[in-house]
JSON list of C-alpha atoms in Angstrom, two decimals:
[
{"chain": "A", "resi": 1, "resn": "ASP", "atom": "CA", "xyz": [-3.77, -2.46, 8.14]},
{"chain": "A", "resi": 2, "resn": "ARG", "atom": "CA", "xyz": [-7.57, -2.66, 8.37]},
{"chain": "A", "resi": 3, "resn": "ILE", "atom": "CA", "xyz": [-7.93, 0.56, 6.42]},
{"chain": "A", "resi": 4, "resn": "ALA", "atom": "CA", "xyz": [-5.48, -0.59, 3.73]},
{"chain": "A", "resi": 5, "resn": "GLN", "atom": "CA", "xyz": [-7.43, -3.86, 3.36]},
{"chain": "A", "resi": 6, "resn": "LYS", "atom": "CA", "xyz": [-10.74, -1.96, 3.08]},
{"chain": "A", "resi": 7, "resn": "ILE", "atom": "CA", "xyz": [-9.25, 0.21, 0.33]},
{"chain": "A", "resi": 8, "resn": "LEU", "atom": "CA", "xyz": [-8.00, -2.83, -1.58]},
{"chain": "A", "resi": 9, "resn": "ASN", "atom": "CA", "xyz": [-11.37, -4.56, -1.24]},
{"chain": "A", "resi": 10, "resn": "ALA", "atom": "CA", "xyz": [-13.21, -1.49, -2.53]},
{"chain": "A", "resi": 11, "resn": "ILE", "atom": "CA", "xyz": [-10.86, -1.08, -5.49]},
{"chain": "A", "resi": 12, "resn": "ALA", "atom": "CA", "xyz": [-11.15, -4.76, -6.38]},
{"chain": "A", "resi": 13, "resn": "GLU", "atom": "CA", "xyz": [-14.94, -4.59, -6.83]},
{"chain": "A", "resi": 14, "resn": "PRO", "atom": "CA", "xyz": [-15.69, -5.07, -10.55]},
{"chain": "A", "resi": 15, "resn": "MET", "atom": "CA", "xyz": [-16.99, -2.00, -12.39]},
{"chain": "A", "resi": 16, "resn": "THR", "atom": "CA", "xyz": [-18.88, -1.76, -15.65]},
{"chain": "A", "resi": 17, "resn": "ILE", "atom": "CA", "xyz": [-17.81, 1.03, -17.99]},
{"chain": "A", "resi": 18, "resn": "GLU", "atom": "CA", "xyz": [-19.45, 1.39, -21.39]},
{"chain": "A", "resi": 19, "resn": "GLY", "atom": "CA", "xyz": [-20.73, -2.18, -21.11]},
{"chain": "A", "resi": 20, "resn": "LYS", "atom": "CA", "xyz": [-17.33, -3.69, -20.31]},
{"chain": "A", "resi": 21, "resn": "GLU", "atom": "CA", "xyz": [-16.37, -5.14, -16.96]},
{"chain": "A", "resi": 22, "resn": "LEU", "atom": "CA", "xyz": [-13.26, -3.59, -15.47]},
{"chain": "A", "resi": 23, "resn": "ILE", "atom": "CA", "xyz": [-11.32, -5.10, -12.58]},
{"chain": "A", "resi": 24, "resn": "VAL", "atom": "CA", "xyz": [-8.66, -2.96, -10.93]},
{"chain": "A", "resi": 25, "resn": "THR", "atom": "CA", "xyz": [-5.99, -4.02, -8.47]},
{"chain": "A", "resi": 26, "resn": "ALA", "atom": "CA", "xyz": [-3.69, -1.91, -6.34]},
{"chain": "A", "resi": 27, "resn": "SER", "atom": "CA", "xyz": [-0.51, -2.21, -4.33]},
{"chain": "A", "resi": 28, "resn": "VAL", "atom": "CA", "xyz": [-0.15, -0.16, -1.16]},
{"chain": "A", "resi": 29, "resn": "GLY", "atom": "CA", "xyz": [3.06, 0.66, 0.65]},
{"chain": "A", "resi": 30, "resn": "ILE", "atom": "CA", "xyz": [2.80, 1.97, 4.20]},
{"chain": "A", "resi": 31, "resn": "CYS", "atom": "CA", "xyz": [5.63, 3.49, 6.18]},
{"chain": "A", "resi": 32, "resn": "LEU", "atom": "CA", "xyz": [5.51, 3.96, 9.97]},
{"chain": "A", "resi": 33, "resn": "PHE", "atom": "CA", "xyz": [8.06, 5.86, 12.03]},
{"chain": "A", "resi": 34, "resn": "PRO", "atom": "CA", "xyz": [7.87, 6.26, 15.82]},
{"chain": "A", "resi": 35, "resn": "ALA", "atom": "CA", "xyz": [9.24, 9.81, 16.07]},
{"chain": "A", "resi": 36, "resn": "LYS", "atom": "CA", "xyz": [9.10, 13.18, 14.37]},
{"chain": "A", "resi": 37, "resn": "GLY", "atom": "CA", "xyz": [12.06, 14.62, 12.53]},
{"chain": "A", "resi": 38, "resn": "VAL", "atom": "CA", "xyz": [12.48, 11.91, 9.89]},
{"chain": "A", "resi": 39, "resn": "ALA", "atom": "CA", "xyz": [13.30, 13.30, 6.46]},
{"chain": "A", "resi": 40, "resn": "GLU", "atom": "CA", "xyz": [10.46, 13.18, 3.92]},
{"chain": "A", "resi": 41, "resn": "GLU", "atom": "CA", "xyz": [12.75, 11.45, 1.44]},
{"chain": "A", "resi": 42, "resn": "THR", "atom": "CA", "xyz": [13.38, 8.65, 3.95]},
{"chain": "A", "resi": 43, "resn": "ILE", "atom": "CA", "xyz": [9.67, 8.13, 4.57]},
{"chain": "A", "resi": 44, "resn": "LEU", "atom": "CA", "xyz": [8.89, 8.08, 0.83]},
{"chain": "A", "resi": 45, "resn": "HIS", "atom": "CA", "xyz": [11.76, 5.67, 0.18]},
{"chain": "A", "resi": 46, "resn": "CYS", "atom": "CA", "xyz": [10.52, 3.26, 2.87]},
{"chain": "A", "resi": 47, "resn": "ALA", "atom": "CA", "xyz": [6.93, 3.48, 1.60]},
{"chain": "A", "resi": 48, "resn": "ASP", "atom": "CA", "xyz": [8.21, 2.79, -1.93]},
{"chain": "A", "resi": 49, "resn": "MET", "atom": "CA", "xyz": [10.11, -0.29, -0.72]},
{"chain": "A", "resi": 50, "resn": "ALA", "atom": "CA", "xyz": [6.95, -1.56, 1.00]},
{"chain": "A", "resi": 51, "resn": "MET", "atom": "CA", "xyz": [4.90, -0.92, -2.15]},
{"chain": "A", "resi": 52, "resn": "ASN", "atom": "CA", "xyz": [7.38, -2.84, -4.30]},
{"chain": "A", "resi": 53, "resn": "GLN", "atom": "CA", "xyz": [7.05, -5.81, -1.94]},
{"chain": "A", "resi": 54, "resn": "ALA", "atom": "CA", "xyz": [3.26, -5.54, -2.18]},
{"chain": "A", "resi": 55, "resn": "LYS", "atom": "CA", "xyz": [3.46, -5.49, -5.99]},
{"chain": "A", "resi": 56, "resn": "GLU", "atom": "CA", "xyz": [5.12, -8.91, -5.93]},
{"chain": "A", "resi": 57, "resn": "GLU", "atom": "CA", "xyz": [1.92, -10.38, -4.46]},
{"chain": "A", "resi": 58, "resn": "ARG", "atom": "CA", "xyz": [-0.51, -8.17, -6.43]},
{"chain": "A", "resi": 59, "resn": "ASN", "atom": "CA", "xyz": [-3.48, -6.48, -4.84]},
{"chain": "A", "resi": 60, "resn": "ASP", "atom": "CA", "xyz": [-1.79, -6.46, -1.45]},
{"chain": "A", "resi": 61, "resn": "PHE", "atom": "CA", "xyz": [-0.29, -4.07, 1.06]},
{"chain": "A", "resi": 62, "resn": "LYS", "atom": "CA", "xyz": [2.95, -4.15, 3.00]},
{"chain": "A", "resi": 63, "resn": "ILE", "atom": "CA", "xyz": [4.04, -2.10, 5.99]},
{"chain": "A", "resi": 64, "resn": "PHE", "atom": "CA", "xyz": [7.56, -0.85, 6.63]},
{"chain": "A", "resi": 65, "resn": "GLU", "atom": "CA", "xyz": [7.95, -0.04, 10.31]},
{"chain": "A", "resi": 66, "resn": "SER", "atom": "CA", "xyz": [10.97, 1.71, 11.72]},
{"chain": "A", "resi": 67, "resn": "LYS", "atom": "CA", "xyz": [11.92, 0.48, 15.17]},
{"chain": "A", "resi": 68, "resn": "PRO", "atom": "CA", "xyz": [12.80, 3.02, 17.87]},
{"chain": "A", "resi": 69, "resn": "GLU", "atom": "CA", "xyz": [16.52, 3.39, 18.49]}
]
């Protein structure tokens, strides 16, 4: 989560392009699984769900964490 926050902070820094100030925001979805062998589609789906939750708060990140069975 520290890395995700650093990325968001760096992206949020205002930039000047052709004399105009540009402010960018991002939404980050992170997916964590405890074991190997999880289908790529499952990981991407979970990361997408986390990103959609982050989008609701704008310029935020959310983590989906699968619990061991």
